[in-house]
Coordinates of C-alpha atoms in Angstrom, one line a residue:
S65 CA -17.0 7.7 -12.3
M66 CA -15.7 4.6 -10.6
S67 CA -19.0 3.1 -11.2
E68 CA -18.9 3.3 -14.8
A69 CA -17.7 0.4 -16.6
F70 CA -14.0 -0.3 -17.3
G71 CA -13.1 -2.3 -19.8
R72 CA -14.5 -5.4 -19.5
H73 CA -15.8 -4.6 -16.1
P74 CA -19.4 -3.5 -15.7
Q75 CA -18.1 -1.5 -12.9
G76 CA -14.5 -0.3 -11.9
F77 CA -15.4 0.4 -8.5
Y78 CA -16.4 -2.9 -7.7
A79 CA -13.7 -4.2 -9.6
M80 CA -10.6 -2.4 -8.1
M81 CA -12.4 -3.8 -4.7
E82 CA -12.6 -7.4 -5.8
M83 CA -8.8 -7.3 -7.1
I84 CA -7.6 -5.7 -3.4
R85 CA -9.2 -9.2 -1.8
D86 CA -7.3 -11.5 -4.0
W87 CA -4.2 -9.4 -3.6
A88 CA -5.1 -9.5 0.2
K89 CA -5.2 -12.9 0.2
T90 CA -2.0 -13.4 -1.4
L91 CA 0.0 -11.0 1.3
P92 CA 2.4 -11.9 4.0
L93 CA 0.1 -10.4 6.0
T94 CA 1.5 -10.3 10.3
G95 CA -1.3 -12.4 11.9
E96 CA -2.3 -9.3 14.0
D97 CA -5.8 -8.2 14.8
H98 CA -6.7 -4.1 14.5
T99 CA -6.8 -3.7 18.5
V100 CA -2.9 -4.6 18.5
G101 CA -2.2 -0.8 17.2
K102 CA 1.3 0.7 18.2
A103 CA 2.4 -2.4 20.1
S104 CA 2.8 -4.6 16.8
T105 CA 5.9 -6.1 16.5
A106 CA 5.0 -8.6 13.1
P107 CA 7.0 -10.7 14.8
N108 CA 7.1 -13.3 11.4
G109 CA 7.8 -9.7 8.9
G110 CA 4.4 -9.3 7.1
L111 CA 2.3 -6.0 6.8
R112 CA -0.6 -4.5 8.0
M113 CA -3.5 -3.0 5.6
G114 CA -6.4 -0.4 5.7
L115 CA -8.7 1.1 4.0
I116 CA -9.9 4.6 3.3
Q117 CA -12.8 5.9 0.7
F118 CA -13.0 9.3 -0.6
S119 CA -15.8 10.7 -2.5
G120 CA -17.7 14.2 -1.4
P121 CA -18.1 16.6 -1.1
I122 CA -20.7 15.1 1.1
P123 CA -19.8 12.5 2.4
E124 CA -16.0 13.5 1.8
A125 CA -14.7 10.0 3.1
V126 CA -15.9 6.5 4.9
K127 CA -14.1 3.6 6.5
T128 CA -15.1 1.0 8.3
P129 CA -17.0 2.1 11.9
L130 CA -16.5 0.2 15.2
G131 CA -17.7 -3.1 15.6
V132 CA -16.8 -3.7 11.5
G133 CA -13.8 -5.8 10.6
S134 CA -10.7 -3.6 11.2
G135 CA -13.2 -0.3 12.5
G136 CA -11.1 1.8 10.1
S137 CA -7.7 0.7 11.7
L138 CA -4.8 -0.9 10.1
T139 CA -4.8 -4.8 10.1
G140 CA -2.9 -7.8 9.6
D141 CA -5.2 -10.1 10.3
L142 CA -7.3 -11.8 6.8
A143 CA -10.6 -11.5 7.8
E144 CA -10.9 -8.7 9.2
L145 CA -9.9 -7.2 5.8
Q146 CA -12.3 -9.3 4.1
A147 CA -14.9 -8.0 6.4
D148 CA -14.0 -4.4 5.6
I149 CA -14.1 -4.6 1.5
D150 CA -17.4 -6.1 2.3
W151 CA -18.6 -3.2 4.1
H152 CA -16.7 -0.8 1.6
E153 CA -18.6 -2.4 -1.5
A154 CA -22.0 -2.5 0.3
N155 CA -21.3 1.5 1.5
Y156 CA -20.1 3.1 -2.1
I157 CA -20.2 6.6 -2.1
Q158 CA -20.4 8.3 -5.1
G159 CA -19.5 11.9 -6.5
S160 CA -16.7 13.9 -6.6
T161 CA -13.0 13.3 -5.5
F162 CA -12.1 15.1 -2.7
I163 CA -9.4 13.6 -0.6
A164 CA -8.4 15.7 2.3
T165 CA -10.4 14.2 4.8
G166 CA -9.7 11.0 4.1
L167 CA -5.2 11.8 3.9
N168 CA -6.1 13.2 7.4
W169 CA -7.6 9.9 8.4
A170 CA -4.5 7.7 6.8
G171 CA -2.1 10.6 8.9
A172 CA -4.6 9.1 12.0
M173 CA -4.0 5.4 11.2
F174 CA -0.1 5.6 10.6
Q175 CA 0.0 7.0 14.2
F176 CA -0.9 3.1 15.6
S177 CA 2.2 2.1 13.2
P178 CA 5.7 1.7 15.2
S179 CA 8.3 4.3 14.0
T180 CA 10.6 1.2 13.2
R181 CA 8.1 0.0 10.3
K182 CA 7.3 1.0 6.8
R183 CA 4.5 3.5 6.1
V184 CA 3.0 3.4 2.9
L185 CA 0.0 5.1 1.3
I186 CA -1.4 3.8 -2.0
I187 CA -3.9 6.6 -3.1
V188 CA -6.3 6.0 -6.9
T189 CA -8.5 7.9 -8.5
D190 CA -9.9 7.5 -12.0
G191 CA -10.8 11.6 -11.9
A192 CA -9.7 15.2 -10.8
I193 CA -8.9 15.6 -7.2
K194 CA -10.8 18.5 -6.2
D195 CA -9.1 20.1 -3.0
T196 CA -5.7 21.0 -4.5
A197 CA -5.6 23.8 -2.4
S198 CA -6.3 22.2 0.9
L199 CA -3.8 19.4 0.7
A200 CA -1.0 21.0 1.5
P201 CA -1.0 20.8 5.8
A202 CA -2.3 17.0 5.4
K203 CA 0.6 16.0 3.5
A204 CA 3.1 17.7 5.4
V205 CA 1.9 15.6 8.2
L206 CA 2.0 12.3 6.5
T207 CA 5.8 13.2 5.3
A208 CA 6.5 14.1 8.9
E209 CA 5.3 10.4 10.1
G210 CA 7.7 8.6 6.9
V211 CA 4.8 7.6 5.2
Q212 CA 5.7 7.2 1.6
I213 CA 2.5 8.7 -1.1
F214 CA 2.3 6.8 -3.8
G215 CA -0.6 7.8 -6.5
V216 CA -2.7 5.7 -9.1
V217 CA -4.8 6.4 -12.2
L218 CA -7.0 4.2 -13.1
R219 CA -8.1 4.6 -16.9
K220 CA -11.0 3.3 -18.9
A221 CA -9.4 2.5 -22.2
A222 CA -5.8 2.5 -23.8
V223 CA -6.1 6.2 -25.2
H224 CA -5.3 8.5 -22.3
T225 CA -8.5 10.7 -22.3
K226 CA -8.5 14.4 -21.1
L227 CA -10.2 13.0 -17.6
D228 CA -7.2 10.7 -17.1
I229 CA -4.7 13.5 -18.0
D230 CA -6.4 16.3 -15.4
A231 CA -6.5 13.3 -12.6
E232 CA -2.9 13.2 -13.3
A233 CA -2.1 16.4 -13.2
T234 CA -3.6 16.7 -9.7
L235 CA -3.2 13.7 -8.1
K236 CA 1.1 13.6 -8.7
P237 CA 1.9 16.6 -6.8
I238 CA 0.7 15.0 -3.9
T239 CA 3.0 12.2 -4.3
S240 CA 6.5 11.8 -2.6
D241 CA 9.6 13.2 -3.9
P242 CA 10.7 11.8 -7.1
Q243 CA 6.6 12.5 -8.0
D244 CA 7.7 10.7 -11.4
D245 CA 8.9 7.4 -9.4
H246 CA 5.8 7.8 -7.0
F247 CA 3.0 7.2 -9.6
L248 CA 1.5 5.3 -11.7
N249 CA -1.1 5.5 -14.5
V250 CA -2.5 2.5 -16.0
L251 CA -5.2 0.4 -17.5
I252 CA -7.5 -1.3 -14.2
D253 CA -6.3 -4.5 -15.4
E254 CA -2.9 -3.5 -15.2
M255 CA -3.4 -2.8 -11.3
P256 CA -3.0 -6.4 -9.9
G257 CA 0.8 -6.6 -11.4
Q258 CA 1.9 -2.7 -11.6
V259 CA 0.2 -1.7 -8.8
L260 CA -0.4 -4.2 -6.0
N261 CA 1.9 -6.9 -6.7
G262 CA 4.8 -4.3 -7.2
I263 CA 4.7 -3.0 -3.8
C264 CA 6.3 -6.9 -2.8
D265 CA 8.3 -7.1 -5.6
P266 CA 12.4 -5.3 -5.0
N267 CA 12.3 -5.5 -9.1
S268 CA 9.5 -3.4 -10.0
K269 CA 9.5 0.5 -9.7
W270 CA 7.8 0.9 -6.5
G271 CA 9.3 -2.3 -5.0
Q272 CA 13.1 -0.2 -5.5
L273 CA 11.8 2.5 -3.5
L274 CA 10.1 0.4 -0.8
M275 CA 13.2 -1.8 -0.5
P276 CA 16.2 -0.3 -1.7
G277 CA 19.2 -2.7 -2.4
A278 CA 17.2 -6.2 -3.1
S279 CA 16.7 -7.3 -6.0
S280 CA 16.8 -10.9 -7.6
E281 CA 20.6 -11.4 -8.3
N282 CA 21.3 -11.9 -4.1
Q283 CA 24.9 -10.5 -5.3
A284 CA 26.6 -8.3 -2.8
G285 CA 24.6 -9.4 0.5
M286 CA 21.8 -8.0 -1.6
H287 CA 18.7 -11.1 -1.4
K288 CA 16.1 -12.5 -3.7
P289 CA 12.6 -11.4 -3.4
C290 CA 11.0 -13.6 -0.8
P291 CA 7.7 -15.2 -2.0
Q292 CA 10.8 -17.1 -4.6
H293 CA 11.7 -19.4 -1.5
L294 CA 9.0 -21.9 -0.9
V295 CA 11.4 -23.8 1.5
Q296 CA 12.2 -22.9 5.1
T297 CA 15.4 -23.7 5.2
E298 CA 16.6 -21.6 1.9
C299 CA 14.4 -18.8 2.6
T300 CA 15.7 -18.6 6.7
T301 CA 19.8 -18.2 4.9
D302 CA 18.2 -15.6 3.1
P303 CA 19.8 -12.3 5.2
G304 CA 16.9 -10.3 4.2
C305 CA 13.7 -12.6 4.4
V306 CA 11.7 -14.2 7.1
W307 CA 10.0 -17.8 7.3
S308 CA 6.2 -16.1 8.9
S309 CA 4.6 -19.1 10.9
V310 CA 1.3 -17.7 9.9
G311 CA 1.0 -17.5 6.2
L312 CA 4.0 -20.4 5.8
S313 CA 5.7 -18.8 3.7
C314 CA 9.0 -16.5 3.2
V315 CA 8.4 -13.4 3.9
D316 CA 10.7 -10.1 3.9
S317 CA 12.5 -9.5 7.4
P318 CA 11.2 -6.6 8.7
C319 CA 15.0 -5.5 9.1
V320 CA 15.1 -5.0 5.2
A321 CA 12.2 -2.2 6.1
H322 CA 15.5 0.1 7.6
C323 CA 17.0 2.5 5.2
D324 CA 19.7 4.7 7.6
E325 CA 22.0 3.0 9.9
P326 CA 20.3 4.7 12.9
K327 CA 17.0 3.3 12.1
C328 CA 18.2 -0.9 11.9
T329 CA 20.6 -0.3 15.0
A330 CA 17.9 0.8 17.0
D331 CA 15.4 -2.2 16.3
T332 CA 16.9 -4.9 18.7
L333 CA 13.4 -6.6 18.8
N334 CA 14.0 -7.9 15.2
H335 CA 18.0 -8.2 15.9
C336 CA 18.8 -6.0 12.8
G337 CA 22.2 -4.8 12.1
W338 CA 23.6 -2.5 9.7
K339 CA 26.0 -3.6 7.1
V340 CA 28.8 -1.5 5.7
V341 CA 29.7 -3.4 2.6
N342 CA 26.2 -2.8 1.2
G343 CA 25.0 0.2 2.7
T344 CA 22.0 -2.3 3.9

């Protein structure tokens, strides 16, 4: 249970939520609040995020209610995200591990994300999923929406226990293909480096999936990880980066998220163009 001690942390759930809080402070967010919905243009690049807590069997899942933070929606506003995290910490639900409702809610949440944006779902658990037999419809909806599903098993100790192995056996089949590439089994203190920060690092296991063709080598038109550019002029000369006036930092251009030529050329809002030389 996430209510138990995880290594040096007295309680796993709160440790994980505080890691997410610290990570959110470093993210190149869009600056748009939850009311923007599908009209999000992310003019300065950046991310939006939403949180869903699952447990079960009753309640099976919870999200922030209307009037609190994002109201259970995607948001690129840091203050709303912080309020969401506060609410989840104050309303921690303990029980078993049922995720069908959470997946359905995630699918509904992504309906308010423009089709030109990268859609990523990360499922984190420390125990075996109990309702695997009923997850196929929800996974099909998410896949049809272009959502990349990643899975994380958080371990209490370096040794892989039966609990960890059972959690992996039930979570990995829910992830996107290839499943080995979309799955991690890590100690809780490895979560910031391997999971959270890895999403925005094109040299990490998951970053290579989310930003194909990007690397720190800056060869053949490939760009450096944008946060490495600390000066605006250097940032804007990198074809994969844009300068965020919200966070005053260098972030990935929305164009980098387009993995195929039709979506890339259709994104006229961000002035994207397809490079034949390296297929990006």
